[in-house]
Amino acid sequence: MSRPRVLSGMRPTGKLHLGNYMGALANWVKLQEQYECYFFIADLHALTTDYADTSQIAPNSLEVALDFLAAGLDPNRCTIFLQSLVKQHYELPLLLGMITPQGWLERVPSYKEMQENLTTKDLTTYGFLGYPVLMASDILLYQPKFVPVGQDQQAHVELTREIARRFNQFYKAEGREVLPEPQVLLTPSPKLPGTDGRKMSKSYGNTIQMTDPEPVVRQKLKTMVTDPARVRRTDAGDPDKCPVGDLHKVFSTPETLAKVYDGCRSAGIGCIECKSWAADALIQILKPIQERRASFTEAKVLDILHDGSNRAFARAAQTMEQVYDAMQLKLTNGAVE
Ligand code: TRP
Ligand code: SF4
C-alpha cells in the first residue's frame, strides 16, 4: 500500500527557534506517521541571497539537519536530504525555466518586497528572479500530493501548480501528464511572539532557540514584554493583550492557563511568577528535543543526510525519466550514458 507523498523544505538559516518548531517541524513530525515524506534542507536556495558569502551555508545546513532530528524526524520513517546532494535539483530548473514566463516571476509578491527590504544585498540577479522555478522543481521532482508550508510560502506553491499545468499542456509522456499539481497543506501555526512581542523571527533577534538551555530560557522570559497596562504589581492585566499570555495559550496546561487568566485579571499574581510558569512549560517542550539532539554525532548526521539524499536521488530520477520522455529529449539523455 503506497501512502500519499508529502514534500517540504527549509532554508538553512542556522539553529532553528521555537517558531520554526511550532510553525513547521512539529507538524512534519506528525506527517511522517501517515505519509511518505521527503523533507530537505534547501541549501541551494541560500545561494539566491547569500551568493557573495557562502561560508555559512554548509555549517548552517548541518545545524538545521540536527534540529530536524532533534524535533523527532525519524530517518527510518521519512527521507531527510540535502538539496545540493541531489543533482536533479540543478537539472529540472533549467527545463522548467524554459517554459516559465518572466512576468510570472516578476509578479511573485516576495520578489519586489525582498529586493526593497534586503538593501544590503544585490538581488538583481537571474538566480534571485528564478527562485520560484527552483522551488517548483524541488516540489515537482517528487510528484507529491501535498506540500505542507506556512502562509508565507503559499504563493510559491500556487506558482508551482501553474508551472506544472503549463508543462503538462506542452508535453505528455505516452499521452499522460507527468507533473501532477501538488496541493498546499497549510500548516496550522499558532501565534508565537518573540521576547519583544513581535512575531518570533531570526531577523528581529527576539527568538527562543530550540537549543537554549534552561537558564537562558528563564532569562529571556524575564525580559519579555508584558501587557503594557500592567505597570505596577497592583494593576490588573489581560493575558489576551500580553505576549507571555500568548505563550501560555500555546504551551501551558488548561489548569495553568486558568490560573494565568484569573491571577492576571485580578492582579492576584505578579508577572514574574506568571513568566516562570511559562518558562516551565517551554522547558518541558524543549527537554526531549535537546536530549535527542545531544544523541547525534556530526558523523551520524552526515550519514543520515547522505543516505536520505541517495533515496531522494532515486525518486527524483524516476520523475526526470518521465520528463525527458515527455519532452522527447530521451535520445540526448541516453546517448551519454
Ligand atoms: N522557500 C522555502 C522557504 O524559504 C523553502 C523551500 C525551498 C521549500 N523549496 C521548497 C518549501 C519546496 C517547500 C517546498 O522556507
Ligand atoms: Fe502577562 Fe502574565 Fe503579567 Fe498577565 S500576569 S501581564 S499574562 S505576564
mmCIF file with all atom_site columns, N, CA and C in Angstrom, residues 195-242:
data_model
loop_
_atom_site.group_PDB
_atom_site.id
_atom_site.type_symbol
_atom_site.label_atom_id
_atom_site.label_alt_id
_atom_site.label_comp_id
_atom_site.label_asym_id
_atom_site.label_entity_id
_atom_site.label_seq_id
_atom_site.pdbx_PDB_ins_code
_atom_site.Cartn_x
_atom_site.Cartn_y
_atom_site.Cartn_z
_atom_site.occupancy
_atom_site.B_iso_or_equiv
_atom_site.pdbx_formal_charge
_atom_site.auth_seq_id
_atom_site.auth_comp_id
_atom_site.auth_asym_id
_atom_site.auth_atom_id
_atom_site.pdbx_PDB_model_num
ATOM 1   N N  . THR A 1 195 ? 10.459 37.633 22.250 1.00 0.00 ? 195 THR A N  1
ATOM 2   C CA . THR A 1 195 ? 10.608 38.313 23.541 1.00 0.00 ? 195 THR A CA 1
ATOM 3   C C  . THR A 1 195 ? 10.192 39.787 23.496 1.00 0.00 ? 195 THR A C  1
ATOM 4   N N  . ASP A 1 196 ? 10.188 40.382 22.296 1.00 0.00 ? 196 ASP A N  1
ATOM 5   C CA . ASP A 1 196 ? 9.802  41.799 22.204 1.00 0.00 ? 196 ASP A CA 1
ATOM 6   C C  . ASP A 1 196 ? 8.320  41.966 21.859 1.00 0.00 ? 196 ASP A C  1
ATOM 7   N N  . GLY A 1 197 ? 7.597  40.837 21.768 1.00 0.00 ? 197 GLY A N  1
ATOM 8   C CA . GLY A 1 197 ? 6.162  40.911 21.490 1.00 0.00 ? 197 GLY A CA 1
ATOM 9   C C  . GLY A 1 197 ? 5.821  40.841 20.012 1.00 0.00 ? 197 GLY A C  1
ATOM 10  N N  . ARG A 1 198 ? 6.830  41.068 19.134 1.00 0.00 ? 198 ARG A N  1
ATOM 11  C CA . ARG A 1 198 ? 6.570  40.888 17.698 1.00 0.00 ? 198 ARG A CA 1
ATOM 12  C C  . ARG A 1 198 ? 6.669  39.404 17.378 1.00 0.00 ? 198 ARG A C  1
ATOM 13  N N  . LYS A 1 199 ? 6.231  39.030 16.177 1.00 0.00 ? 199 LYS A N  1
ATOM 14  C CA . LYS A 1 199 ? 6.342  37.635 15.729 1.00 0.00 ? 199 LYS A CA 1
ATOM 15  C C  . LYS A 1 199 ? 7.776  37.131 15.923 1.00 0.00 ? 199 LYS A C  1
ATOM 16  N N  . MET A 1 200 ? 7.908  35.901 16.443 1.00 0.00 ? 200 MET A N  1
ATOM 17  C CA . MET A 1 200 ? 9.250  35.366 16.657 1.00 0.00 ? 200 MET A CA 1
ATOM 18  C C  . MET A 1 200 ? 9.941  35.165 15.320 1.00 0.00 ? 200 MET A C  1
ATOM 19  N N  . SER A 1 201 ? 11.096 35.797 15.170 1.00 0.00 ? 201 SER A N  1
ATOM 20  C CA . SER A 1 201 ? 11.783 35.739 13.883 1.00 0.00 ? 201 SER A CA 1
ATOM 21  C C  . SER A 1 201 ? 13.267 36.023 14.077 1.00 0.00 ? 201 SER A C  1
ATOM 22  N N  . LYS A 1 202 ? 14.076 35.262 13.361 1.00 0.00 ? 202 LYS A N  1
ATOM 23  C CA . LYS A 1 202 ? 15.519 35.436 13.479 1.00 0.00 ? 202 LYS A CA 1
ATOM 24  C C  . LYS A 1 202 ? 15.928 36.877 13.169 1.00 0.00 ? 202 LYS A C  1
ATOM 25  N N  . SER A 1 203 ? 15.248 37.489 12.173 1.00 0.00 ? 203 SER A N  1
ATOM 26  C CA . SER A 1 203 ? 15.674 38.834 11.780 1.00 0.00 ? 203 SER A CA 1
ATOM 27  C C  . SER A 1 203 ? 15.339 39.894 12.829 1.00 0.00 ? 203 SER A C  1
ATOM 28  N N  . TYR A 1 204 ? 14.442 39.582 13.757 1.00 0.00 ? 204 TYR A N  1
ATOM 29  C CA . TYR A 1 204 ? 14.164 40.534 14.839 1.00 0.00 ? 204 TYR A CA 1
ATOM 30  C C  . TYR A 1 204 ? 15.053 40.306 16.059 1.00 0.00 ? 204 TYR A C  1
ATOM 31  N N  . GLY A 1 205 ? 15.781 39.201 16.085 1.00 0.00 ? 205 GLY A N  1
ATOM 32  C CA . GLY A 1 205 ? 16.631 38.916 17.256 1.00 0.00 ? 205 GLY A CA 1
ATOM 33  C C  . GLY A 1 205 ? 15.830 38.729 18.532 1.00 0.00 ? 205 GLY A C  1
ATOM 34  N N  . ASN A 1 206 ? 14.630 38.156 18.411 1.00 0.00 ? 206 ASN A N  1
ATOM 35  C CA . ASN A 1 206 ? 13.757 38.020 19.591 1.00 0.00 ? 206 ASN A CA 1
ATOM 36  C C  . ASN A 1 206 ? 13.390 36.561 19.856 1.00 0.00 ? 206 ASN A C  1
ATOM 37  N N  . THR A 1 207 ? 14.253 35.651 19.429 1.00 0.00 ? 207 THR A N  1
ATOM 38  C CA . THR A 1 207 ? 13.863 34.238 19.420 1.00 0.00 ? 207 THR A CA 1
ATOM 39  C C  . THR A 1 207 ? 14.234 33.494 20.700 1.00 0.00 ? 207 THR A C  1
ATOM 40  N N  . ILE A 1 208 ? 13.554 32.381 20.907 1.00 0.00 ? 208 ILE A N  1
ATOM 41  C CA . ILE A 1 208 ? 13.987 31.368 21.865 1.00 0.00 ? 208 ILE A CA 1
ATOM 42  C C  . ILE A 1 208 ? 14.410 30.182 21.009 1.00 0.00 ? 208 ILE A C  1
ATOM 43  N N  . GLN A 1 209 ? 15.692 29.831 21.100 1.00 0.00 ? 209 GLN A N  1
ATOM 44  C CA . GLN A 1 209 ? 16.241 28.779 20.248 1.00 0.00 ? 209 GLN A CA 1
ATOM 45  C C  . GLN A 1 209 ? 15.838 27.405 20.760 1.00 0.00 ? 209 GLN A C  1
ATOM 46  N N  . MET A 1 210 ? 15.755 26.438 19.840 1.00 0.00 ? 210 MET A N  1
ATOM 47  C CA . MET A 1 210 ? 15.469 25.058 20.263 1.00 0.00 ? 210 MET A CA 1
ATOM 48  C C  . MET A 1 210 ? 16.594 24.524 21.150 1.00 0.00 ? 210 MET A C  1
ATOM 49  N N  . THR A 1 211 ? 17.771 25.129 21.032 1.00 0.00 ? 211 THR A N  1
ATOM 50  C CA . THR A 1 211 ? 18.927 24.660 21.807 1.00 0.00 ? 211 THR A CA 1
ATOM 51  C C  . THR A 1 211 ? 19.172 25.487 23.073 1.00 0.00 ? 211 THR A C  1
ATOM 52  N N  . ASP A 1 212 ? 18.351 26.474 23.347 1.00 0.00 ? 212 ASP A N  1
ATOM 53  C CA . ASP A 1 212 ? 18.593 27.308 24.540 1.00 0.00 ? 212 ASP A CA 1
ATOM 54  C C  . ASP A 1 212 ? 18.488 26.475 25.815 1.00 0.00 ? 212 ASP A C  1
ATOM 55  N N  . PRO A 1 213 ? 19.544 26.499 26.653 1.00 0.00 ? 213 PRO A N  1
ATOM 56  C CA . PRO A 1 213 ? 19.463 25.769 27.926 1.00 0.00 ? 213 PRO A CA 1
ATOM 57  C C  . PRO A 1 213 ? 18.524 26.487 28.907 1.00 0.00 ? 213 PRO A C  1
ATOM 58  N N  . GLU A 1 214 ? 18.100 25.753 29.916 1.00 0.00 ? 214 GLU A N  1
ATOM 59  C CA . GLU A 1 214 ? 17.113 26.272 30.869 1.00 0.00 ? 214 GLU A CA 1
ATOM 60  C C  . GLU A 1 214 ? 17.403 27.690 31.384 1.00 0.00 ? 214 GLU A C  1
ATOM 61  N N  . PRO A 1 215 ? 18.624 27.985 31.863 1.00 0.00 ? 215 PRO A N  1
ATOM 62  C CA . PRO A 1 215 ? 18.853 29.338 32.395 1.00 0.00 ? 215 PRO A CA 1
ATOM 63  C C  . PRO A 1 215 ? 18.628 30.421 31.343 1.00 0.00 ? 215 PRO A C  1
ATOM 64  N N  . VAL A 1 216 ? 18.970 30.120 30.102 1.00 0.00 ? 216 VAL A N  1
ATOM 65  C CA . VAL A 1 216 ? 18.791 31.104 29.028 1.00 0.00 ? 216 VAL A CA 1
ATOM 66  C C  . VAL A 1 216 ? 17.299 31.326 28.773 1.00 0.00 ? 216 VAL A C  1
ATOM 67  N N  . VAL A 1 217 ? 16.528 30.227 28.762 1.00 0.00 ? 217 VAL A N  1
ATOM 68  C CA . VAL A 1 217 ? 15.076 30.358 28.568 1.00 0.00 ? 217 VAL A CA 1
ATOM 69  C C  . VAL A 1 217 ? 14.487 31.221 29.680 1.00 0.00 ? 217 VAL A C  1
ATOM 70  N N  . ARG A 1 218 ? 14.896 30.941 30.929 1.00 0.00 ? 218 ARG A N  1
ATOM 71  C CA . ARG A 1 218 ? 14.357 31.718 32.059 1.00 0.00 ? 218 ARG A CA 1
ATOM 72  C C  . ARG A 1 218 ? 14.731 33.193 31.946 1.00 0.00 ? 218 ARG A C  1
ATOM 73  N N  . GLN A 1 219 ? 15.984 33.452 31.566 1.00 0.00 ? 219 GLN A N  1
ATOM 74  C CA . GLN A 1 219 ? 16.439 34.835 31.433 1.00 0.00 ? 219 GLN A CA 1
ATOM 75  C C  . GLN A 1 219 ? 15.662 35.558 30.325 1.00 0.00 ? 219 GLN A C  1
ATOM 76  N N  . LYS A 1 220 ? 15.463 34.883 29.196 1.00 0.00 ? 220 LYS A N  1
ATOM 77  C CA . LYS A 1 220 ? 14.740 35.520 28.080 1.00 0.00 ? 220 LYS A CA 1
ATOM 78  C C  . LYS A 1 220 ? 13.302 35.838 28.479 1.00 0.00 ? 220 LYS A C  1
ATOM 79  N N  . LEU A 1 221 ? 12.687 34.911 29.229 1.00 0.00 ? 221 LEU A N  1
ATOM 80  C CA . LEU A 1 221 ? 11.311 35.147 29.683 1.00 0.00 ? 221 LEU A CA 1
ATOM 81  C C  . LEU A 1 221 ? 11.256 36.349 30.630 1.00 0.00 ? 221 LEU A C  1
ATOM 82  N N  . LYS A 1 222 ? 12.263 36.456 31.495 1.00 0.00 ? 222 LYS A N  1
ATOM 83  C CA . LYS A 1 222 ? 12.288 37.571 32.464 1.00 0.00 ? 222 LYS A CA 1
ATOM 84  C C  . LYS A 1 222 ? 12.230 38.926 31.770 1.00 0.00 ? 222 LYS A C  1
ATOM 85  N N  . THR A 1 223 ? 12.917 39.040 30.642 1.00 0.00 ? 223 THR A N  1
ATOM 86  C CA . THR A 1 223 ? 12.970 40.344 29.971 1.00 0.00 ? 223 THR A CA 1
ATOM 87  C C  . THR A 1 223 ? 11.866 40.485 28.918 1.00 0.00 ? 223 THR A C  1
ATOM 88  N N  . MET A 1 224 ? 10.984 39.485 28.828 1.00 0.00 ? 224 MET A N  1
ATOM 89  C CA . MET A 1 224 ? 9.934  39.542 27.806 1.00 0.00 ? 224 MET A CA 1
ATOM 90  C C  . MET A 1 224 ? 8.908  40.642 28.127 1.00 0.00 ? 224 MET A C  1
ATOM 91  N N  . VAL A 1 225 ? 8.421  41.305 27.090 1.00 0.00 ? 225 VAL A N  1
ATOM 92  C CA . VAL A 1 225 ? 7.431  42.367 27.312 1.00 0.00 ? 225 VAL A CA 1
ATOM 93  C C  . VAL A 1 225 ? 6.100  41.746 27.761 1.00 0.00 ? 225 VAL A C  1
ATOM 94  N N  . THR A 1 226 ? 5.306  42.542 28.483 1.00 0.00 ? 226 THR A N  1
ATOM 95  C CA . THR A 1 226 ? 4.020  42.067 29.022 1.00 0.00 ? 226 THR A CA 1
ATOM 96  C C  . THR A 1 226 ? 2.919  43.041 28.616 1.00 0.00 ? 226 THR A C  1
ATOM 97  N N  . ASP A 1 227 ? 1.708  42.795 29.117 1.00 0.00 ? 227 ASP A N  1
ATOM 98  C CA . ASP A 1 227 ? 0.602  43.720 28.869 1.00 0.00 ? 227 ASP A CA 1
ATOM 99  C C  . ASP A 1 227 ? 1.000  45.125 29.351 1.00 0.00 ? 227 ASP A C  1
ATOM 100 N N  . PRO A 1 228 ? 1.078  46.089 28.458 1.00 0.00 ? 228 PRO A N  1
ATOM 101 C CA . PRO A 1 228 ? 1.558  47.425 28.856 1.00 0.00 ? 228 PRO A CA 1
ATOM 102 C C  . PRO A 1 228 ? 0.661  48.089 29.914 1.00 0.00 ? 228 PRO A C  1
ATOM 103 N N  . ALA A 1 229 ? -0.583 47.597 30.046 1.00 0.00 ? 229 ALA A N  1
ATOM 104 C CA . ALA A 1 229 ? -1.475 48.188 31.054 1.00 0.00 ? 229 ALA A CA 1
ATOM 105 C C  . ALA A 1 229 ? -1.062 47.801 32.475 1.00 0.00 ? 229 ALA A C  1
ATOM 106 N N  . ARG A 1 230 ? -0.256 46.728 32.597 1.00 0.00 ? 230 ARG A N  1
ATOM 107 C CA . ARG A 1 230 ? 0.154  46.278 33.943 1.00 0.00 ? 230 ARG A CA 1
ATOM 108 C C  . ARG A 1 230 ? 1.480  46.909 34.304 1.00 0.00 ? 230 ARG A C  1
ATOM 109 N N  . VAL A 1 231 ? 1.424  48.147 34.743 1.00 0.00 ? 231 VAL A N  1
ATOM 110 C CA . VAL A 1 231 ? 2.661  48.848 35.079 1.00 0.00 ? 231 VAL A CA 1
ATOM 111 C C  . VAL A 1 231 ? 3.124  48.434 36.474 1.00 0.00 ? 231 VAL A C  1
ATOM 112 N N  . ARG A 1 232 ? 2.207  48.515 37.438 1.00 0.00 ? 232 ARG A N  1
ATOM 113 C CA . ARG A 1 232 ? 2.543  48.121 38.812 1.00 0.00 ? 232 ARG A CA 1
ATOM 114 C C  . ARG A 1 232 ? 1.968  46.741 39.108 1.00 0.00 ? 232 ARG A C  1
ATOM 115 N N  . ARG A 1 233 ? 2.496  46.104 40.147 1.00 0.00 ? 233 ARG A N  1
ATOM 116 C CA . ARG A 1 233 ? 2.048  44.780 40.568 1.00 0.00 ? 233 ARG A CA 1
ATOM 117 C C  . ARG A 1 233 ? 0.558  44.778 40.879 1.00 0.00 ? 233 ARG A C  1
ATOM 118 N N  . THR A 1 234 ? 0.055  45.920 41.358 1.00 0.00 ? 234 THR A N  1
ATOM 119 C CA . THR A 1 234 ? -1.353 46.009 41.766 1.00 0.00 ? 234 THR A CA 1
ATOM 120 C C  . THR A 1 234 ? -2.300 46.289 40.598 1.00 0.00 ? 234 THR A C  1
ATOM 121 N N  . ASP A 1 235 ? -1.744 46.627 39.415 1.00 0.00 ? 235 ASP A N  1
ATOM 122 C CA . ASP A 1 235 ? -2.599 46.853 38.243 1.00 0.00 ? 235 ASP A CA 1
ATOM 123 C C  . ASP A 1 235 ? -3.071 45.512 37.688 1.00 0.00 ? 235 ASP A C  1
ATOM 124 N N  . ALA A 1 236 ? -4.341 45.427 37.321 1.00 0.00 ? 236 ALA A N  1
ATOM 125 C CA . ALA A 1 236 ? -4.830 44.217 36.656 1.00 0.00 ? 236 ALA A CA 1
ATOM 126 C C  . ALA A 1 236 ? -4.358 44.224 35.202 1.00 0.00 ? 236 ALA A C  1
ATOM 127 N N  . GLY A 1 237 ? -4.207 43.042 34.635 1.00 0.00 ? 237 GLY A N  1
ATOM 128 C CA . GLY A 1 237 ? -3.789 42.940 33.230 1.00 0.00 ? 237 GLY A CA 1
ATOM 129 C C  . GLY A 1 237 ? -4.711 42.009 32.466 1.00 0.00 ? 237 GLY A C  1
ATOM 130 N N  . ASP A 1 238 ? -4.360 41.755 31.202 1.00 0.00 ? 238 ASP A N  1
ATOM 131 C CA . ASP A 1 238 ? -5.173 40.868 30.365 1.00 0.00 ? 238 ASP A CA 1
ATOM 132 C C  . ASP A 1 238 ? -4.239 39.968 29.539 1.00 0.00 ? 238 ASP A C  1
ATOM 133 N N  . PRO A 1 239 ? -4.262 38.667 29.803 1.00 0.00 ? 239 PRO A N  1
ATOM 134 C CA . PRO A 1 239 ? -3.401 37.739 29.064 1.00 0.00 ? 239 PRO A CA 1
ATOM 135 C C  . PRO A 1 239 ? -3.630 37.800 27.547 1.00 0.00 ? 239 PRO A C  1
ATOM 136 N N  . ASP A 1 240 ? -4.834 38.225 27.130 1.00 0.00 ? 240 ASP A N  1
ATOM 137 C CA . ASP A 1 240 ? -5.088 38.332 25.698 1.00 0.00 ? 240 ASP A CA 1
ATOM 138 C C  . ASP A 1 240 ? -4.356 39.515 25.059 1.00 0.00 ? 240 ASP A C  1
ATOM 139 N N  . LYS A 1 241 ? -3.814 40.406 25.910 1.00 0.00 ? 241 LYS A N  1
ATOM 140 C CA . LYS A 1 241 ? -3.049 41.542 25.372 1.00 0.00 ? 241 LYS A CA 1
ATOM 141 C C  . LYS A 1 241 ? -1.578 41.421 25.733 1.00 0.00 ? 241 LYS A C  1
ATOM 142 N N  . CYS A 1 242 ? -1.174 40.210 26.121 1.00 0.00 ? 242 CYS A N  1
ATOM 143 C CA . CYS A 1 242 ? 0.190  40.030 26.618 1.00 0.00 ? 242 CYS A CA 1
ATOM 144 C C  . CYS A 1 242 ? 0.887  38.895 25.862 1.00 0.00 ? 242 CYS A C  1
#
